[in-house]
Amino acid sequence: MPKGKGPQGKRITLKVAKNAVRVAFNGRRRLDLSKMGIATFPKCILELADVEELDLSRNMLRKIPNIIEKFQNLMWLDLHSNQLDELPAAIGTLKNLTYLNLCNNKLTTKGLPEELTLLRNLRTLNLGLNCLETIPTTLGTLRELIELGLFDNSLTLIPKSVKKLPKLERLNVKRNPLPEFAKEDEPIDTVKRIESLYLVEKKDLCNSCLEVCQGERDVLHKLEDVTPGPSNTPSFPSLTTPNSTAMDNQEEWRIK
């Protein structure tokens, strides 16, 4: 890239990187370089390639180089909210990965290498908020997947091989132009509607009609006397308001 063009980003030194190493709750060492304004993958972090977790989320990265293969101990890789339009083939060498977050980038279908299917231990894969028009059927080989995020893309079909993954528990495909969600089912109206209403005096009713009306009136009075019981609808009072962190950072999570 010519000098002076494109995002320059912040330069990360080895000292800065070493100070960014933390021990996660699970005991793994995490190199946290999120929200650092990084535009180019910092080669100095190859000195810390033995970490188990790497967080490069919320930066300005346009490319992940093949040297990512040096991080053979990685079990957790977070690249969400960057500007990636493709992944390197070397991503498939990270055989220990169980978590891969690629949400909110510019990934296209062509940008997903076949080697992605080599991540046979992957349990969580987030591809939401990208530019995907199709999903490779080969993703059906990731048989350990439990969570798969495909929301906010341009998908019109989810391969059967993906839908039938044996351990898949959560599949998020919201806000895609999928035919099965194109037209919501019309709600079933369980209330009997009155087409016509005629008002007559009691004296004008025959005995059988009068008995029917009195029976209906008695049923209505009984319903009025019933005290409403507690609602069976689940209540989530703690989830009605977004947390402050989400409100403060939600613009950073989406590329406009």
PDB file of C-alpha atoms in Angstrom:
ATOM      1  CA  MET A   1       0.000   0.000   0.000  1.00  0.00           C
ATOM      2  CA  PRO A   2       1.521   3.375  -0.985  1.00  0.00           C
ATOM      3  CA  LYS A   3       2.682   5.545   1.844  1.00  0.00           C
ATOM      4  CA  GLY A   4       0.030   7.881   3.138  1.00  0.00           C
ATOM      5  CA  LYS A   5      -2.901   5.880   1.745  1.00  0.00           C
ATOM      6  CA  GLY A   6      -5.286   3.722   3.696  1.00  0.00           C
ATOM      7  CA  PRO A   7      -5.449   3.305   7.472  1.00  0.00           C
ATOM      8  CA  GLN A   8      -2.025   3.294   9.071  1.00  0.00           C
ATOM      9  CA  GLY A   9      -3.187   1.996  12.437  1.00  0.00           C
ATOM     10  CA  LYS A  10      -1.339   1.762  15.692  1.00  0.00           C
ATOM     11  CA  ARG A  11       2.073   0.094  15.791  1.00  0.00           C
ATOM     12  CA  ILE A  12       2.254  -2.692  18.354  1.00  0.00           C
ATOM     13  CA  THR A  13       5.639  -3.384  19.911  1.00  0.00           C
ATOM     14  CA  LEU A  14       6.667  -6.599  21.625  1.00  0.00           C
ATOM     15  CA  LYS A  15       6.654  -4.766  24.968  1.00  0.00           C
ATOM     16  CA  VAL A  16       3.048  -3.651  24.442  1.00  0.00           C
ATOM     17  CA  ALA A  17       2.077  -7.185  23.420  1.00  0.00           C
ATOM     18  CA  LYS A  18       3.720  -8.772  26.466  1.00  0.00           C
ATOM     19  CA  ASN A  19       1.849  -6.376  28.728  1.00  0.00           C
ATOM     20  CA  ALA A  20      -1.391  -7.423  27.020  1.00  0.00           C
ATOM     21  CA  VAL A  21      -1.072 -11.088  28.026  1.00  0.00           C
ATOM     22  CA  ARG A  22      -3.632 -12.076  30.633  1.00  0.00           C
ATOM     23  CA  VAL A  23      -4.600 -15.314  32.324  1.00  0.00           C
ATOM     24  CA  ALA A  24      -8.237 -16.113  31.608  1.00  0.00           C
ATOM     25  CA  PHE A  25     -10.643 -17.692  34.110  1.00  0.00           C
ATOM     26  CA  ASN A  26     -10.035 -21.071  32.506  1.00  0.00           C
ATOM     27  CA  GLY A  27      -6.305 -20.779  33.189  1.00  0.00           C
ATOM     28  CA  ARG A  28      -5.350 -20.163  29.561  1.00  0.00           C
ATOM     29  CA  ARG A  29      -3.067 -17.310  28.585  1.00  0.00           C
ATOM     30  CA  ARG A  30      -4.874 -14.766  26.447  1.00  0.00           C
ATOM     31  CA  LEU A  31      -3.160 -12.136  24.296  1.00  0.00           C
ATOM     32  CA  ASP A  32      -5.719  -9.337  24.268  1.00  0.00           C
ATOM     33  CA  LEU A  33      -5.077  -6.765  21.534  1.00  0.00           C
ATOM     34  CA  SER A  34      -8.710  -5.791  21.005  1.00  0.00           C
ATOM     35  CA  LYS A  35      -9.651  -2.155  20.339  1.00  0.00           C
ATOM     36  CA  MET A  36      -6.017  -1.171  19.743  1.00  0.00           C
ATOM     37  CA  GLY A  37      -6.472   0.522  16.357  1.00  0.00           C
ATOM     38  CA  ILE A  38      -4.385  -2.150  14.605  1.00  0.00           C
ATOM     39  CA  ALA A  39      -4.543  -2.132  10.795  1.00  0.00           C
ATOM     40  CA  THR A  40      -1.737  -4.613  10.067  1.00  0.00           C
ATOM     41  CA  PHE A  41      -1.159  -7.963  11.753  1.00  0.00           C
ATOM     42  CA  PRO A  42       1.731  -7.286  14.188  1.00  0.00           C
ATOM     43  CA  LYS A  43       4.535  -9.724  13.409  1.00  0.00           C
ATOM     44  CA  CYS A  44       6.156  -9.076  16.776  1.00  0.00           C
ATOM     45  CA  ILE A  45       3.489 -11.204  18.468  1.00  0.00           C
ATOM     46  CA  LEU A  46       5.060 -14.287  16.884  1.00  0.00           C
ATOM     47  CA  GLU A  47       7.290 -14.168  19.967  1.00  0.00           C
ATOM     48  CA  LEU A  48       4.145 -14.988  21.957  1.00  0.00           C
ATOM     49  CA  ALA A  49       2.855 -17.681  19.625  1.00  0.00           C
ATOM     50  CA  ASP A  50       2.512 -20.186  22.464  1.00  0.00           C
ATOM     51  CA  VAL A  51      -0.591 -18.467  23.926  1.00  0.00           C
ATOM     52  CA  GLU A  52      -3.831 -20.433  23.958  1.00  0.00           C
ATOM     53  CA  GLU A  53      -6.132 -17.491  23.211  1.00  0.00           C
ATOM     54  CA  LEU A  54      -5.764 -14.496  20.857  1.00  0.00           C
ATOM     55  CA  ASP A  55      -8.115 -11.522  20.725  1.00  0.00           C
ATOM     56  CA  LEU A  56      -7.662  -9.139  17.777  1.00  0.00           C
ATOM     57  CA  SER A  57     -11.294  -7.998  17.678  1.00  0.00           C
ATOM     58  CA  ARG A  58     -12.526  -4.434  17.053  1.00  0.00           C
ATOM     59  CA  ASN A  59      -9.518  -3.310  15.035  1.00  0.00           C
ATOM     60  CA  MET A  60      -8.997  -2.332  11.380  1.00  0.00           C
ATOM     61  CA  LEU A  61      -7.380  -5.523  10.100  1.00  0.00           C
ATOM     62  CA  ARG A  62      -7.873  -6.173   6.392  1.00  0.00           C
ATOM     63  CA  LYS A  63      -5.826  -9.343   6.196  1.00  0.00           C
ATOM     64  CA  ILE A  64      -4.673 -12.216   8.385  1.00  0.00           C
ATOM     65  CA  PRO A  65      -1.352 -13.547   7.044  1.00  0.00           C
ATOM     66  CA  ASN A  66      -0.422 -17.209   6.736  1.00  0.00           C
ATOM     67  CA  ILE A  67       1.988 -16.794   9.654  1.00  0.00           C
ATOM     68  CA  ILE A  68      -1.063 -17.329  11.855  1.00  0.00           C
ATOM     69  CA  GLU A  69      -0.074 -21.005  11.537  1.00  0.00           C
ATOM     70  CA  LYS A  70       2.670 -20.330  14.094  1.00  0.00           C
ATOM     71  CA  PHE A  71       0.003 -20.175  16.813  1.00  0.00           C
ATOM     72  CA  GLN A  72      -0.425 -23.936  17.078  1.00  0.00           C
ATOM     73  CA  ASN A  73      -1.605 -23.810  20.707  1.00  0.00           C
ATOM     74  CA  LEU A  74      -4.585 -21.593  19.906  1.00  0.00           C
ATOM     75  CA  MET A  75      -7.917 -22.861  21.178  1.00  0.00           C
ATOM     76  CA  TRP A  76      -9.746 -19.517  21.024  1.00  0.00           C
ATOM     77  CA  LEU A  77      -9.457 -16.887  18.263  1.00  0.00           C
ATOM     78  CA  ASP A  78     -11.536 -13.711  18.138  1.00  0.00           C
ATOM     79  CA  LEU A  79     -11.356 -11.584  14.969  1.00  0.00           C
ATOM     80  CA  HIS A  80     -14.785  -9.977  15.078  1.00  0.00           C
ATOM     81  CA  SER A  81     -15.377  -6.369  13.976  1.00  0.00           C
ATOM     82  CA  ASN A  82     -12.477  -5.924  11.578  1.00  0.00           C
ATOM     83  CA  GLN A  83     -12.434  -5.429   7.799  1.00  0.00           C
ATOM     84  CA  LEU A  84     -11.495  -8.927   6.663  1.00  0.00           C
ATOM     85  CA  ASP A  85     -12.800 -10.061   3.283  1.00  0.00           C
ATOM     86  CA  GLU A  86     -11.009 -13.404   3.246  1.00  0.00           C
ATOM     87  CA  LEU A  87      -9.229 -15.894   5.490  1.00  0.00           C
ATOM     88  CA  PRO A  88      -5.829 -17.461   4.820  1.00  0.00           C
ATOM     89  CA  ALA A  89      -5.581 -21.148   3.973  1.00  0.00           C
ATOM     90  CA  ALA A  90      -3.291 -21.494   6.989  1.00  0.00           C
ATOM     91  CA  ILE A  91      -6.310 -21.111   9.273  1.00  0.00           C
ATOM     92  CA  GLY A  92      -6.855 -24.829   8.739  1.00  0.00           C
ATOM     93  CA  THR A  93      -3.598 -25.688  10.519  1.00  0.00           C
ATOM     94  CA  LEU A  94      -4.955 -24.495  13.881  1.00  0.00           C
ATOM     95  CA  LYS A  95      -6.220 -27.941  14.771  1.00  0.00           C
ATOM     96  CA  ASN A  96      -6.799 -27.129  18.455  1.00  0.00           C
ATOM     97  CA  LEU A  97      -9.291 -24.323  17.796  1.00  0.00           C
ATOM     98  CA  THR A  98     -12.631 -24.776  19.549  1.00  0.00           C
ATOM     99  CA  TYR A  99     -13.834 -21.149  19.208  1.00  0.00           C
ATOM    100  CA  LEU A 100     -13.599 -18.891  16.142  1.00  0.00           C
ATOM    101  CA  ASN A 101     -15.394 -15.548  15.966  1.00  0.00           C
ATOM    102  CA  LEU A 102     -15.410 -13.869  12.542  1.00  0.00           C
ATOM    103  CA  CYS A 103     -18.550 -11.795  13.074  1.00  0.00           C
ATOM    104  CA  ASN A 104     -18.920  -8.270  11.647  1.00  0.00           C
ATOM    105  CA  ASN A 105     -16.334  -8.363   8.870  1.00  0.00           C
ATOM    106  CA  LYS A 106     -16.577  -8.247   5.060  1.00  0.00           C
ATOM    107  CA  LEU A 107     -16.163 -11.934   4.389  1.00  0.00           C
ATOM    108  CA  THR A 108     -17.538 -13.280   1.113  1.00  0.00           C
ATOM    109  CA  THR A 109     -18.202 -16.883   0.185  1.00  0.00           C
ATOM    110  CA  LYS A 110     -15.026 -16.901  -1.917  1.00  0.00           C
ATOM    111  CA  GLY A 111     -13.140 -15.623   1.110  1.00  0.00           C
ATOM    112  CA  LEU A 112     -13.823 -18.830   3.067  1.00  0.00           C
ATOM    113  CA  PRO A 113     -10.993 -21.284   2.281  1.00  0.00           C
ATOM    114  CA  GLU A 114     -11.651 -25.012   2.011  1.00  0.00           C
ATOM    115  CA  GLU A 115      -9.120 -25.470   4.796  1.00  0.00           C
ATOM    116  CA  LEU A 116     -11.690 -24.086   7.229  1.00  0.00           C
ATOM    117  CA  THR A 117     -13.201 -27.572   7.265  1.00  0.00           C
ATOM    118  CA  LEU A 118      -9.986 -28.950   8.774  1.00  0.00           C
ATOM    119  CA  LEU A 119     -10.884 -27.413  12.135  1.00  0.00           C
ATOM    120  CA  ARG A 120     -12.452 -30.639  13.340  1.00  0.00           C
ATOM    121  CA  ASN A 121     -12.458 -29.620  17.033  1.00  0.00           C
ATOM    122  CA  LEU A 122     -14.381 -26.395  16.419  1.00  0.00           C
ATOM    123  CA  ARG A 123     -17.408 -26.018  18.681  1.00  0.00           C
ATOM    124  CA  THR A 124     -18.335 -22.374  18.084  1.00  0.00           C
ATOM    125  CA  LEU A 125     -18.163 -20.610  14.707  1.00  0.00           C
ATOM    126  CA  ASN A 126     -19.598 -17.133  14.246  1.00  0.00           C
ATOM    127  CA  LEU A 127     -19.924 -15.889  10.653  1.00  0.00           C
ATOM    128  CA  GLY A 128     -22.697 -13.389  11.311  1.00  0.00           C
ATOM    129  CA  LEU A 129     -22.739  -9.835   9.930  1.00  0.00           C
ATOM    130  CA  ASN A 130     -20.697 -10.586   6.812  1.00  0.00           C
ATOM    131  CA  CYS A 131     -21.324 -10.651   3.042  1.00  0.00           C
ATOM    132  CA  LEU A 132     -21.975 -14.358   2.539  1.00  0.00           C
ATOM    133  CA  GLU A 133     -24.333 -15.419  -0.246  1.00  0.00           C
ATOM    134  CA  THR A 134     -23.863 -19.152   0.188  1.00  0.00           C
ATOM    135  CA  ILE A 135     -22.469 -21.520   2.786  1.00  0.00           C
ATOM    136  CA  PRO A 136     -20.117 -24.300   1.633  1.00  0.00           C
ATOM    137  CA  THR A 137     -21.705 -27.704   2.099  1.00  0.00           C
ATOM    138  CA  THR A 138     -18.303 -28.857   3.367  1.00  0.00           C
ATOM    139  CA  LEU A 139     -18.971 -27.058   6.653  1.00  0.00           C
ATOM    140  CA  GLY A 140     -21.039 -30.144   7.372  1.00  0.00           C
ATOM    141  CA  THR A 141     -17.759 -31.919   8.159  1.00  0.00           C
ATOM    142  CA  LEU A 142     -17.344 -29.824  11.335  1.00  0.00           C
ATOM    143  CA  ARG A 143     -19.141 -32.457  13.356  1.00  0.00           C
ATOM    144  CA  GLU A 144     -18.187 -31.022  16.762  1.00  0.00           C
ATOM    145  CA  LEU A 145     -19.985 -27.726  16.101  1.00  0.00           C
ATOM    146  CA  ILE A 146     -22.430 -26.755  18.837  1.00  0.00           C
ATOM    147  CA  GLU A 147     -23.007 -23.105  17.902  1.00  0.00           C
ATOM    148  CA  LEU A 148     -23.110 -21.619  14.404  1.00  0.00           C
ATOM    149  CA  GLY A 149     -23.867 -17.960  13.706  1.00  0.00           C
ATOM    150  CA  LEU A 150     -24.958 -17.071  10.156  1.00  0.00           C
ATOM    151  CA  PHE A 151     -27.188 -14.067  10.918  1.00  0.00           C
ATOM    152  CA  ASP A 152     -27.206 -10.820   8.892  1.00  0.00           C
ATOM    153  CA  ASN A 153     -25.836 -12.191   5.631  1.00  0.00           C
ATOM    154  CA  SER A 154     -27.374 -12.689   2.160  1.00  0.00           C
ATOM    155  CA  LEU A 155     -28.100 -16.395   2.436  1.00  0.00           C
ATOM    156  CA  THR A 156     -30.977 -17.943   0.498  1.00  0.00           C
ATOM    157  CA  LEU A 157     -30.192 -21.542   1.421  1.00  0.00           C
ATOM    158  CA  ILE A 158     -28.732 -23.429   4.381  1.00  0.00           C
ATOM    159  CA  PRO A 159     -27.181 -26.742   3.239  1.00  0.00           C
ATOM    160  CA  LYS A 160     -28.748 -29.881   4.701  1.00  0.00           C
ATOM    161  CA  SER A 161     -25.276 -31.060   5.705  1.00  0.00           C
ATOM    162  CA  VAL A 162     -25.050 -28.027   7.989  1.00  0.00           C
ATOM    163  CA  LYS A 163     -28.588 -28.290   9.368  1.00  0.00           C
ATOM    164  CA  LYS A 164     -28.014 -31.939  10.272  1.00  0.00           C
ATOM    165  CA  LEU A 165     -24.733 -31.509  12.142  1.00  0.00           C
ATOM    166  CA  PRO A 166     -25.008 -34.085  14.963  1.00  0.00           C
ATOM    167  CA  LYS A 167     -24.093 -31.819  17.895  1.00  0.00           C
ATOM    168  CA  LEU A 168     -25.512 -28.521  16.645  1.00  0.00           C
ATOM    169  CA  GLU A 169     -27.650 -26.912  19.359  1.00  0.00           C
ATOM    170  CA  ARG A 170     -27.806 -23.266  18.283  1.00  0.00           C
ATOM    171  CA  LEU A 171     -28.088 -22.109  14.669  1.00  0.00           C
ATOM    172  CA  ASN A 172     -28.718 -18.378  14.193  1.00  0.00           C
ATOM    173  CA  VAL A 173     -29.857 -17.527  10.647  1.00  0.00           C
ATOM    174  CA  LYS A 174     -31.878 -14.399  11.448  1.00  0.00           C
ATOM    175  CA  ARG A 175     -32.121 -11.542   8.942  1.00  0.00           C
ATOM    176  CA  ASN A 176     -31.230 -13.561   5.853  1.00  0.00           C
ATOM    177  CA  PRO A 177     -33.440 -13.669   2.707  1.00  0.00           C
ATOM    178  CA  LEU A 178     -34.255 -17.325   3.289  1.00  0.00           C
ATOM    179  CA  PRO A 179     -37.483 -18.470   1.564  1.00  0.00           C
ATOM    180  CA  GLU A 180     -38.803 -20.181   4.688  1.00  0.00           C
ATOM    181  CA  PHE A 181     -38.713 -16.840   6.511  1.00  0.00           C
ATOM    182  CA  ALA A 182     -39.831 -14.679   3.592  1.00  0.00           C
ATOM    183  CA  LYS A 183     -43.502 -14.768   4.592  1.00  0.00           C
ATOM    184  CA  GLU A 184     -44.547 -15.262   8.155  1.00  0.00           C
ATOM    185  CA  ASP A 185     -47.502 -17.519   8.747  1.00  0.00           C
ATOM    186  CA  GLU A 186     -50.682 -15.585   9.230  1.00  0.00           C
ATOM    187  CA  PRO A 187     -51.819 -15.740  12.862  1.00  0.00           C
ATOM    188  CA  ILE A 188     -54.675 -18.104  13.541  1.00  0.00           C
ATOM    189  CA  ASP A 189     -57.702 -16.234  14.821  1.00  0.00           C
ATOM    190  CA  THR A 190     -59.203 -18.352  17.599  1.00  0.00           C
ATOM    191  CA  VAL A 191     -61.887 -15.774  18.429  1.00  0.00           C
ATOM    192  CA  LYS A 192     -65.244 -16.328  16.767  1.00  0.00           C
ATOM    193  CA  ARG A 193     -66.176 -13.146  14.946  1.00  0.00           C
ATOM    194  CA  ILE A 194     -69.777 -11.951  14.698  1.00  0.00           C
ATOM    195  CA  GLU A 195     -70.674 -11.230  11.090  1.00  0.00           C
ATOM    196  CA  SER A 196     -74.124  -9.749  11.868  1.00  0.00           C
ATOM    197  CA  LEU A 197     -75.829  -8.620  15.054  1.00  0.00           C
ATOM    198  CA  TYR A 198     -79.575  -8.409  15.438  1.00  0.00           C
ATOM    199  CA  LEU A 199     -81.228  -6.864  18.514  1.00  0.00           C
ATOM    200  CA  VAL A 200     -84.621  -8.216  19.556  1.00  0.00           C
ATOM    201  CA  GLU A 201     -86.707  -7.974  22.666  1.00  0.00           C
ATOM    202  CA  LYS A 202     -86.987 -10.915  25.044  1.00  0.00           C
ATOM    203  CA  LYS A 203     -90.706 -11.254  24.433  1.00  0.00           C
ATOM    204  CA  ASP A 204     -90.104 -11.845  20.731  1.00  0.00           C
ATOM    205  CA  LEU A 205     -87.875 -14.908  21.266  1.00  0.00           C
ATOM    206  CA  CYS A 206     -89.184 -18.451  21.054  1.00  0.00           C
ATOM    207  CA  ASN A 207     -88.639 -20.740  24.058  1.00  0.00           C
ATOM    208  CA  SER A 208     -85.646 -22.605  22.553  1.00  0.00           C
ATOM    209  CA  CYS A 209     -83.856 -19.387  21.547  1.00  0.00           C
ATOM    210  CA  LEU A 210     -84.543 -17.889  24.947  1.00  0.00           C
ATOM    211  CA  GLU A 211     -82.979 -20.924  26.678  1.00  0.00           C
ATOM    212  CA  VAL A 212     -79.846 -20.642  24.505  1.00  0.00           C
ATOM    213  CA  CYS A 213     -79.455 -16.943  25.297  1.00  0.00           C
ATOM    214  CA  GLN A 214     -79.928 -17.480  29.036  1.00  0.00           C
ATOM    215  CA  GLY A 215     -77.344 -20.295  28.975  1.00  0.00           C
ATOM    216  CA  GLU A 216     -74.794 -18.100  27.227  1.00  0.00           C
ATOM    217  CA  ARG A 217     -75.485 -15.300  29.728  1.00  0.00           C
ATOM    218  CA  ASP A 218     -74.927 -17.648  32.683  1.00  0.00           C
ATOM    219  CA  VAL A 219     -71.568 -18.763  31.227  1.00  0.00           C
ATOM    220  CA  LEU A 220     -70.517 -15.137  30.785  1.00  0.00           C
ATOM    221  CA  HIS A 221     -71.403 -14.288  34.384  1.00  0.00           C
ATOM    222  CA  LYS A 222     -69.353 -17.237  35.632  1.00  0.00           C
ATOM    223  CA  LEU A 223     -66.334 -16.028  33.655  1.00  0.00           C
ATOM    224  CA  GLU A 224     -66.695 -12.560  35.138  1.00  0.00           C
ATOM    225  CA  ASP A 225     -66.556 -14.043  38.651  1.00  0.00           C
ATOM    226  CA  VAL A 226     -63.337 -15.961  38.024  1.00  0.00           C
ATOM    227  CA  THR A 227     -60.261 -14.270  39.498  1.00  0.00           C
ATOM    228  CA  PRO A 228     -57.348 -14.285  37.022  1.00  0.00           C
ATOM    229  CA  GLY A 229     -54.515 -16.546  38.148  1.00  0.00           C
ATOM    230  CA  PRO A 230     -50.807 -15.959  37.774  1.00  0.00           C
ATOM    231  CA  SER A 231     -49.583 -15.776  34.162  1.00  0.00           C
ATOM    232  CA  ASN A 232     -47.614 -18.703  32.741  1.00  0.00           C
ATOM    233  CA  THR A 233     -45.713 -16.354  30.445  1.00  0.00           C
ATOM    234  CA  PRO A 234     -42.012 -16.315  31.404  1.00  0.00           C
ATOM    235  CA  SER A 235     -40.784 -13.064  32.890  1.00  0.00           C
ATOM    236  CA  PHE A 236     -37.276 -11.765  32.347  1.00  0.00           C
ATOM    237  CA  PRO A 237     -37.064  -8.507  34.305  1.00  0.00           C
ATOM    238  CA  SER A 238     -33.277  -8.469  34.228  1.00  0.00           C
ATOM    239  CA  LEU A 239     -33.245  -8.680  30.416  1.00  0.00           C
ATOM    240  CA  THR A 240     -35.599  -5.828  29.626  1.00  0.00           C
ATOM    241  CA  THR A 241     -32.858  -3.210  29.560  1.00  0.00           C
ATOM    242  CA  PRO A 242     -29.580  -3.607  27.604  1.00  0.00           C
ATOM    243  CA  ASN A 243     -26.493  -3.561  29.778  1.00  0.00           C
ATOM    244  CA  SER A 244     -24.440  -0.371  29.784  1.00  0.00           C
ATOM    245  CA  THR A 245     -21.455  -1.959  28.074  1.00  0.00           C
ATOM    246  CA  ALA A 246     -23.538  -3.029  25.092  1.00  0.00           C
ATOM    247  CA  MET A 247     -25.055   0.445  24.805  1.00  0.00           C
ATOM    248  CA  ASP A 248     -21.658   2.135  24.944  1.00  0.00           C
ATOM    249  CA  ASN A 249     -20.006  -0.132  22.413  1.00  0.00           C
ATOM    250  CA  GLN A 250     -22.778  -1.197  20.047  1.00  0.00           C
ATOM    251  CA  GLU A 251     -21.659   1.201  17.276  1.00  0.00           C
ATOM    252  CA  GLU A 252     -18.186  -0.293  17.385  1.00  0.00           C
ATOM    253  CA  TRP A 253     -19.631  -3.760  16.719  1.00  0.00           C
ATOM    254  CA  ARG A 254     -21.141  -2.855  13.364  1.00  0.00           C
ATOM    255  CA  ILE A 255     -19.404  -1.680  10.209  1.00  0.00           C
ATOM    256  CA  LYS A 256     -21.561   0.841   8.422  1.00  0.00           C
TER     257      LYS A 256
END
